[in-house]
Amino acid sequence: MAAAWPWLLLWLGAAVLRARPAPPRIRLPLRGGSGLPPAARARRAPEEAERGGGSFVEMIDNLRGKSGQGYYVEMTVGSPPQKLNILVDTGSSNFAVGAAPHPFLRRYYQRQLSSTYRDLRKGVYVPYTQGKWEGELGTDLLCGAGFSPNETEALAAVGGSMIIGGIDRSLYVGDIWYTPIRKEWYYEVIIVKLEVNGQDLSMDCKEYNYDKSIVDSGTTNLRLPKKVFEAAVKSIKTASSTEKFPDGFWLGEQLVCWQVGTTPWHIFPVLSLYLMGEATNQSFRITILPQQYLRPVEDVATSQDDCYKFAISQSSTGTVMGAVIMEGFYVVFDRARKRIGFAVSACHVHDEFRTAAVEGPYLHSNMEDCGYNIPQTDESTLMTIAYVMAAICALFMLPLCLMVFQWRCSRCLRHGHDDFADDISLLK
């Protein structure tokens, strides 16, 4: 996102938030294809929330998107309401909307048309690991909305549901396994192991979390630290060695294509991420299929091929479990209990041999040690360093001071001798 893009950051007032009280929980079941399968649609009856009853029918199918371009929900902003597509990004803490014409925006927020907009007269600049934006801070009314089945956006290649306030049990199968949120600045978690086709990469678990591991719907790929990325790609190459792929494919720079319907999914391995569980010394495993980490690419030169991009990439800022990971699962962002849950989505991708899975428990000891901690220097250490630096400076300054003192003394003595010589000359 370029810095020149016109954005407006809206600060939502407390009065707006109190209008729709709900526990701070968000569910993001993402999927490929448009709309739920018939069996899932038949279960669209009102569900009881895990905490407090409620119907989530209006929230089902409220996400749209395209592979690699993120997921968005339609919301209304201002008075009278203006409909906008809002990108759902769990890796960002800001609510920002486009507020000026741009070629990439079909619709944008026009603050001059809203009677409830208030300008706070503050500029905003937000950089990301990839991209940045800047704009102005203001307040206005915000309301959730949804997509009508008759709208053209309903034909988007990818869809899903964002449920706020509870759990809709029609959207997942099996159990939900939870991992603690390590730090609340991001949705940060701890990965304890990574396997390729059941083979452990056998790395120090700190490497997986260097310098953090987050769940981020605003990132497309599974991003891994350099050492982990290189080891994972080497293992995937070995497992899929029956076909040769260009080096650019593994770097995300080139596509691979097959005739429609002939993609050899079976030659690619499954990936397994083990996450720290809530119980002591227990973890659980999420199994990721190649249908997730090989991202379909649309709008290529020929429509007679299925083309894909390798959706695992190298990161300099830690592990990021992006949208390609989340697409096979029902993901629960439970801020109230400081945890993130994973279950298999009711519309997950699969083939005749393998299926996405969330399984456990598995025994792992000392999982807290897998988290990366940025070295912290306490106050006493800083004071010690300051005293040492002061002593070193004093040692360097002492000879200089002695030289200056000696120079001043010699000048004084020479000046006194010259005065005495002048007096003698006068007497003569």
XYZ file of C-alpha atoms in Angstrom:
428
model
C 0.000 0.000 0.000
C 1.704 3.209 -1.105
C 2.120 6.213 1.166
C 0.348 8.413 -1.367
C -2.954 6.630 -0.890
C -5.584 8.882 0.764
C -6.847 7.274 3.957
C -8.924 8.419 6.891
C -8.582 6.823 10.320
C -11.923 6.810 12.154
C -11.963 6.680 15.949
C -15.187 4.951 16.971
C -16.903 6.637 19.913
C -17.930 4.708 23.027
C -21.576 5.522 22.402
C -21.400 3.635 19.107
C -19.767 0.600 20.697
C -22.318 0.394 23.510
C -25.140 0.219 20.990
C -24.261 -3.439 20.210
C -22.840 -5.089 23.337
C -21.058 -8.404 22.712
C -18.182 -10.437 24.128
C -14.898 -9.541 22.428
C -14.732 -12.600 20.162
C -14.294 -12.876 16.429
C -14.594 -16.045 14.364
C -13.099 -16.189 10.887
C -13.954 -19.351 8.955
C -12.553 -18.753 5.474
C -13.044 -20.916 2.429
C -12.588 -21.203 -1.313
C -15.639 -21.023 -3.537
C -18.714 -18.840 -3.374
C -21.237 -19.571 -0.677
C -21.693 -22.496 1.691
C -22.275 -26.016 0.364
C -25.905 -27.208 0.489
C -25.373 -29.316 3.620
C -23.935 -26.339 5.474
C -26.719 -24.030 4.249
C -29.264 -26.450 5.675
C -27.741 -25.846 9.101
C -28.208 -22.093 9.005
C -30.789 -22.194 11.820
C -30.041 -19.939 14.802
C -27.249 -21.261 17.023
C -26.712 -20.689 20.714
C -23.539 -18.726 21.403
C -20.979 -20.208 23.757
C -21.642 -17.316 26.132
C -25.063 -15.804 25.727
C -27.697 -16.861 23.215
C -27.933 -15.348 19.791
C -28.456 -15.934 16.100
C -25.581 -15.524 13.677
C -27.535 -16.171 10.483
C -27.048 -12.577 9.277
C -23.276 -12.856 9.756
C -22.838 -16.038 7.712
C -21.401 -15.429 4.219
C -20.513 -11.831 5.094
C -16.908 -12.058 3.842
C -15.745 -11.684 0.264
C -12.331 -11.657 -1.349
C -9.947 -13.068 -3.913
C -6.948 -15.284 -3.478
C -3.968 -13.156 -2.483
C -5.999 -9.946 -2.118
C -7.431 -10.401 1.369
C -10.947 -10.657 2.767
C -13.363 -7.815 3.288
C -16.762 -7.200 4.840
C -19.284 -4.567 3.803
C -20.005 -1.947 6.475
C -21.689 1.454 6.595
C -19.984 4.615 7.813
C -21.491 8.030 8.566
C -24.943 9.655 8.425
C -26.551 9.016 6.024
C -24.767 5.645 5.817
C -22.162 5.075 3.104
C -21.448 1.453 2.144
C -17.737 0.536 2.082
C -15.683 -2.659 1.773
C -13.493 -3.020 4.880
C -10.457 -5.335 4.813
C -10.430 -7.707 7.800
C -6.879 -7.634 9.175
C -6.119 -9.194 12.559
C -2.550 -7.898 12.297
C -3.603 -4.227 12.463
C -5.123 -2.214 15.309
C -6.459 0.619 13.135
C -9.790 1.169 11.411
C -8.968 3.047 8.215
C -11.035 3.837 5.124
C -10.172 5.300 1.736
C -11.397 8.903 1.739
C -10.554 10.187 -1.755
C -10.844 8.904 -5.346
C -8.296 6.285 -6.364
C -8.102 3.836 -9.314
C -8.072 0.862 -6.920
C -11.229 1.944 -5.045
C -14.725 1.302 -6.339
C -16.213 3.246 -3.449
C -14.669 5.652 -0.963
C -15.792 7.522 2.165
C -16.925 11.114 1.549
C -16.712 12.831 4.916
C -18.291 16.046 3.630
C -21.537 14.099 3.078
C -21.699 12.817 6.689
C -23.401 14.986 9.294
C -21.832 12.972 12.149
C -18.198 13.219 11.047
C -15.872 15.109 13.394
C -12.355 16.101 12.348
C -9.811 15.634 15.186
C -7.196 17.643 13.256
C -4.457 15.050 13.688
C -2.347 13.345 11.069
C -1.766 9.573 11.083
C 1.133 7.576 9.631
C 1.118 3.753 9.842
C 4.026 1.668 8.455
C 3.826 -2.124 8.060
C 6.432 -4.761 7.312
C 5.072 -4.548 3.754
C 3.618 -1.181 2.745
C 2.404 1.887 4.612
C -0.323 4.527 4.582
C -1.014 7.967 5.973
C -4.153 10.031 6.547
C -6.191 12.098 9.002
C -7.877 11.161 12.278
C -11.627 11.633 12.712
C -14.745 10.162 14.340
C -17.993 8.918 12.817
C -20.706 6.290 13.227
C -19.985 2.722 12.121
C -22.421 -0.130 11.568
C -21.940 -3.712 10.420
C -23.582 -4.909 7.258
C -23.576 -7.962 5.018
C -23.657 -8.969 1.405
C -26.910 -9.750 -0.301
C -26.860 -13.050 -2.240
C -28.016 -11.056 -5.271
C -25.055 -8.679 -5.268
C -22.316 -9.129 -7.844
C -19.714 -9.492 -5.092
C -21.390 -12.758 -4.140
C -19.716 -14.215 -7.211
C -16.240 -13.591 -5.767
C -13.942 -16.588 -5.954
C -13.423 -16.743 -2.192
C -15.783 -16.132 0.696
C -16.363 -16.877 4.341
C -17.949 -15.668 7.554
C -16.902 -13.295 10.325
C -18.949 -14.016 13.448
C -18.827 -11.464 16.281
C -20.097 -12.359 19.758
C -20.228 -16.159 19.840
C -19.589 -19.494 18.141
C -21.658 -20.841 15.254
C -21.305 -24.618 15.440
C -22.560 -25.118 11.899
C -19.330 -23.660 10.545
C -16.865 -26.222 11.891
C -16.483 -29.939 12.556
C -14.769 -31.669 15.471
C -13.374 -29.824 18.479
C -11.880 -26.367 18.853
C -8.317 -26.449 20.173
C -7.016 -23.297 21.841
C -3.545 -21.814 22.091
C -2.771 -18.957 24.524
C -2.151 -15.449 23.234
C 1.412 -14.790 24.339
C 1.379 -11.035 23.819
C -1.691 -8.935 23.085
C 0.060 -6.344 20.936
C -0.416 -8.848 18.108
C -2.277 -12.154 18.153
C 1.032 -13.751 19.094
C 1.270 -17.517 19.715
C 4.006 -20.109 20.259
C 4.878 -22.755 17.648
C 6.656 -25.737 19.172
C 7.302 -27.908 16.101
C 6.974 -28.005 12.313
C 6.729 -31.189 10.234
C 6.742 -31.877 6.479
C 4.915 -35.114 5.642
C 5.341 -36.187 9.270
C 9.108 -35.525 9.289
C 10.231 -33.147 12.018
C 12.475 -30.310 10.823
C 14.405 -30.927 14.066
C 15.163 -27.285 14.752
C 15.405 -25.409 18.028
C 11.806 -24.350 18.636
C 12.964 -20.777 19.259
C 13.790 -20.572 15.546
C 10.090 -20.963 14.678
C 9.201 -17.958 16.841
C 12.068 -15.615 15.989
C 11.211 -12.858 16.727
C 7.492 -13.647 17.080
C 4.717 -15.849 15.630
C 1.389 -14.208 14.870
C -1.973 -15.111 13.314
C -2.672 -12.400 10.745
C -5.587 -12.464 8.314
C -4.173 -9.395 6.559
C -1.144 -11.360 5.305
C -1.647 -13.746 2.390
C 1.193 -16.250 2.823
C 2.623 -18.464 5.502
C 5.778 -16.460 6.229
C 8.696 -18.158 7.993
C 12.016 -16.943 9.427
C 14.972 -17.420 7.078
C 16.409 -20.619 8.628
C 12.980 -22.228 8.963
C 11.973 -21.220 5.424
C 15.112 -22.742 3.923
C 14.672 -26.008 5.866
C 10.955 -26.246 5.020
C 11.484 -25.575 1.294
C 14.281 -28.160 1.171
C 11.954 -30.775 2.692
C 9.048 -29.856 0.381
C 11.355 -30.050 -2.653
C 12.528 -33.505 -1.588
C 8.970 -34.750 -1.036
C 7.778 -33.443 -4.428
C 10.867 -34.458 -6.387
C 8.875 -36.468 -8.947
C 8.375 -33.157 -10.770
C 10.974 -30.436 -11.273
C 10.058 -26.832 -10.609
C 12.071 -23.685 -11.370
C 13.847 -22.010 -8.457
C 11.718 -18.929 -9.027
C 8.613 -20.920 -8.094
C 9.942 -21.637 -4.579
C 10.744 -17.948 -4.184
C 7.207 -16.926 -5.178
C 8.443 -15.295 -8.392
C 7.100 -17.788 -10.961
C 3.880 -19.712 -11.462
C 3.397 -23.390 -12.176
C 0.446 -24.484 -14.291
C -1.358 -27.703 -15.200
C -4.313 -28.372 -17.453
C -7.617 -27.717 -15.734
C -8.434 -30.492 -13.274
C -5.057 -32.265 -13.503
C -3.141 -30.627 -10.640
C -1.074 -33.432 -9.003
C -1.878 -32.582 -5.390
C -0.632 -35.987 -4.236
C 3.016 -35.191 -4.976
C 3.067 -32.273 -2.562
C 3.479 -32.945 1.170
C 1.251 -31.833 4.024
C 2.626 -29.405 6.602
C 1.948 -29.736 10.313
C 2.263 -26.867 12.769
C 2.264 -27.766 16.470
C 0.970 -24.982 18.707
C 1.238 -24.709 22.461
C -2.000 -25.844 24.114
C -3.788 -24.479 27.159
C -2.977 -27.512 29.334
C 0.483 -27.843 30.840
C 2.999 -29.648 28.603
C 0.392 -30.263 25.900
C 0.270 -29.093 22.303
C -2.024 -29.661 19.333
C -1.394 -29.996 15.616
C -2.970 -28.284 12.623
C -2.463 -30.079 9.302
C -2.144 -27.871 6.216
C -2.779 -29.301 2.749
C -1.014 -28.263 -0.477
C -4.390 -26.917 -1.630
C -3.771 -24.185 0.957
C -0.092 -23.345 0.474
C -0.338 -23.470 -3.345
C -2.357 -20.345 -4.018
C -4.477 -20.282 -7.213
C -3.764 -17.308 -9.443
C -6.502 -15.862 -11.611
C -6.336 -13.663 -14.706
C -3.440 -15.509 -16.309
C -2.923 -15.540 -20.074
C -4.821 -18.763 -20.674
C -7.972 -19.984 -18.982
C -7.253 -23.571 -19.980
C -4.728 -24.023 -17.164
C -4.862 -24.055 -13.374
C -1.941 -21.880 -12.241
C -0.536 -21.583 -8.739
C 1.910 -19.534 -6.725
C 3.945 -20.929 -3.838
C 2.390 -19.257 -0.791
C 5.193 -19.888 1.695
C 7.707 -17.073 1.841
C 10.665 -15.837 3.823
C 10.176 -13.313 6.610
C 12.508 -11.006 8.504
C 9.951 -10.296 11.235
C 9.027 -13.768 12.491
C 6.421 -16.373 11.547
C 3.130 -15.101 10.136
C 0.220 -17.523 9.799
C -1.604 -15.734 7.008
C -4.842 -16.251 5.114
C -3.660 -19.350 3.229
C -3.381 -21.122 6.601
C -6.641 -19.780 7.994
C -8.657 -20.754 4.901
C -8.940 -24.395 5.936
C -9.991 -23.672 9.505
C -12.534 -22.047 11.768
C -10.402 -19.570 13.738
C -11.539 -18.068 17.043
C -9.978 -14.814 18.278
C -10.984 -14.877 21.950
C -9.535 -11.741 23.530
C -11.614 -12.164 26.707
C -9.769 -15.382 27.585
C -6.554 -14.415 25.788
C -6.531 -17.381 23.415
C -6.929 -18.333 19.746
C -8.873 -21.424 18.733
C -8.605 -23.657 15.665
C -11.101 -26.180 14.305
C -11.583 -27.721 10.867
C -13.889 -25.595 8.742
C -17.135 -27.211 7.581
C -16.151 -26.301 4.003
C -12.434 -27.047 4.149
C -10.482 -28.113 1.083
C -9.500 -31.760 0.758
C -8.762 -34.509 -1.728
C -9.528 -38.218 -1.830
C -6.442 -39.090 0.208
C -5.989 -36.299 2.748
C -7.944 -33.762 4.722
C -7.168 -30.741 6.858
C -7.115 -31.610 10.554
C -6.778 -30.194 14.057
C -5.657 -32.918 16.463
C -4.207 -33.401 19.937
C -3.070 -33.523 22.591
C 0.655 -34.124 22.096
C 3.217 -34.084 24.884
C 5.771 -31.273 24.811
C 7.763 -30.030 27.798
C 9.125 -26.530 28.445
C 7.060 -24.994 25.648
C 7.349 -21.527 27.209
C 11.055 -21.662 26.371
C 10.139 -21.739 22.668
C 8.988 -18.117 22.809
C 11.540 -15.554 21.721
C 12.278 -12.840 24.269
C 13.922 -9.625 23.170
C 16.882 -9.103 25.509
C 15.921 -6.606 28.198
C 18.495 -4.545 30.118
C 17.450 -3.709 33.696
C 18.187 -0.409 35.447
C 21.076 -1.721 37.559
C 22.859 -2.980 34.439
C 22.405 0.393 32.752
C 23.834 2.177 35.805
C 26.846 -0.144 35.828
C 27.448 0.513 32.132
C 27.159 4.277 32.755
C 29.743 4.168 35.576
C 32.144 2.112 33.471
C 31.813 4.541 30.543
C 32.378 7.490 32.894
C 35.532 5.853 34.277
C 36.858 5.220 30.772
C 36.191 8.846 29.816
C 37.990 9.987 32.985
C 41.033 7.889 32.145
C 41.201 9.450 28.690
C 40.638 12.965 30.023
C 43.222 12.792 32.835
C 46.350 12.903 30.599
C 44.788 15.713 28.580
C 44.088 17.703 31.757
C 47.673 17.132 32.976
C 49.068 18.323 29.632
C 46.930 21.479 29.723
C 47.941 22.149 33.335
C 51.624 21.682 32.498
C 51.306 23.989 29.485
C 49.659 26.698 31.578
C 52.329 26.472 34.270
C 55.150 26.720 31.728
C 53.563 29.801 30.202
C 53.239 31.458 33.575
C 56.893 30.766 34.405
C 58.045 32.040 31.009
C 55.954 35.192 31.386
C 57.481 35.894 34.828
C 61.018 35.465 33.468
C 60.353 37.873 30.593
C 59.073 40.557 32.995
C 62.206 40.197 35.142
C 64.447 40.610 32.062
C 62.583 43.763 31.067
C 63.144 45.247 34.526
C 66.887 44.570 34.293
C 66.991 46.249 30.880
C 65.335 49.330 32.297
C 67.879 49.500 35.135
C 70.724 49.392 32.656
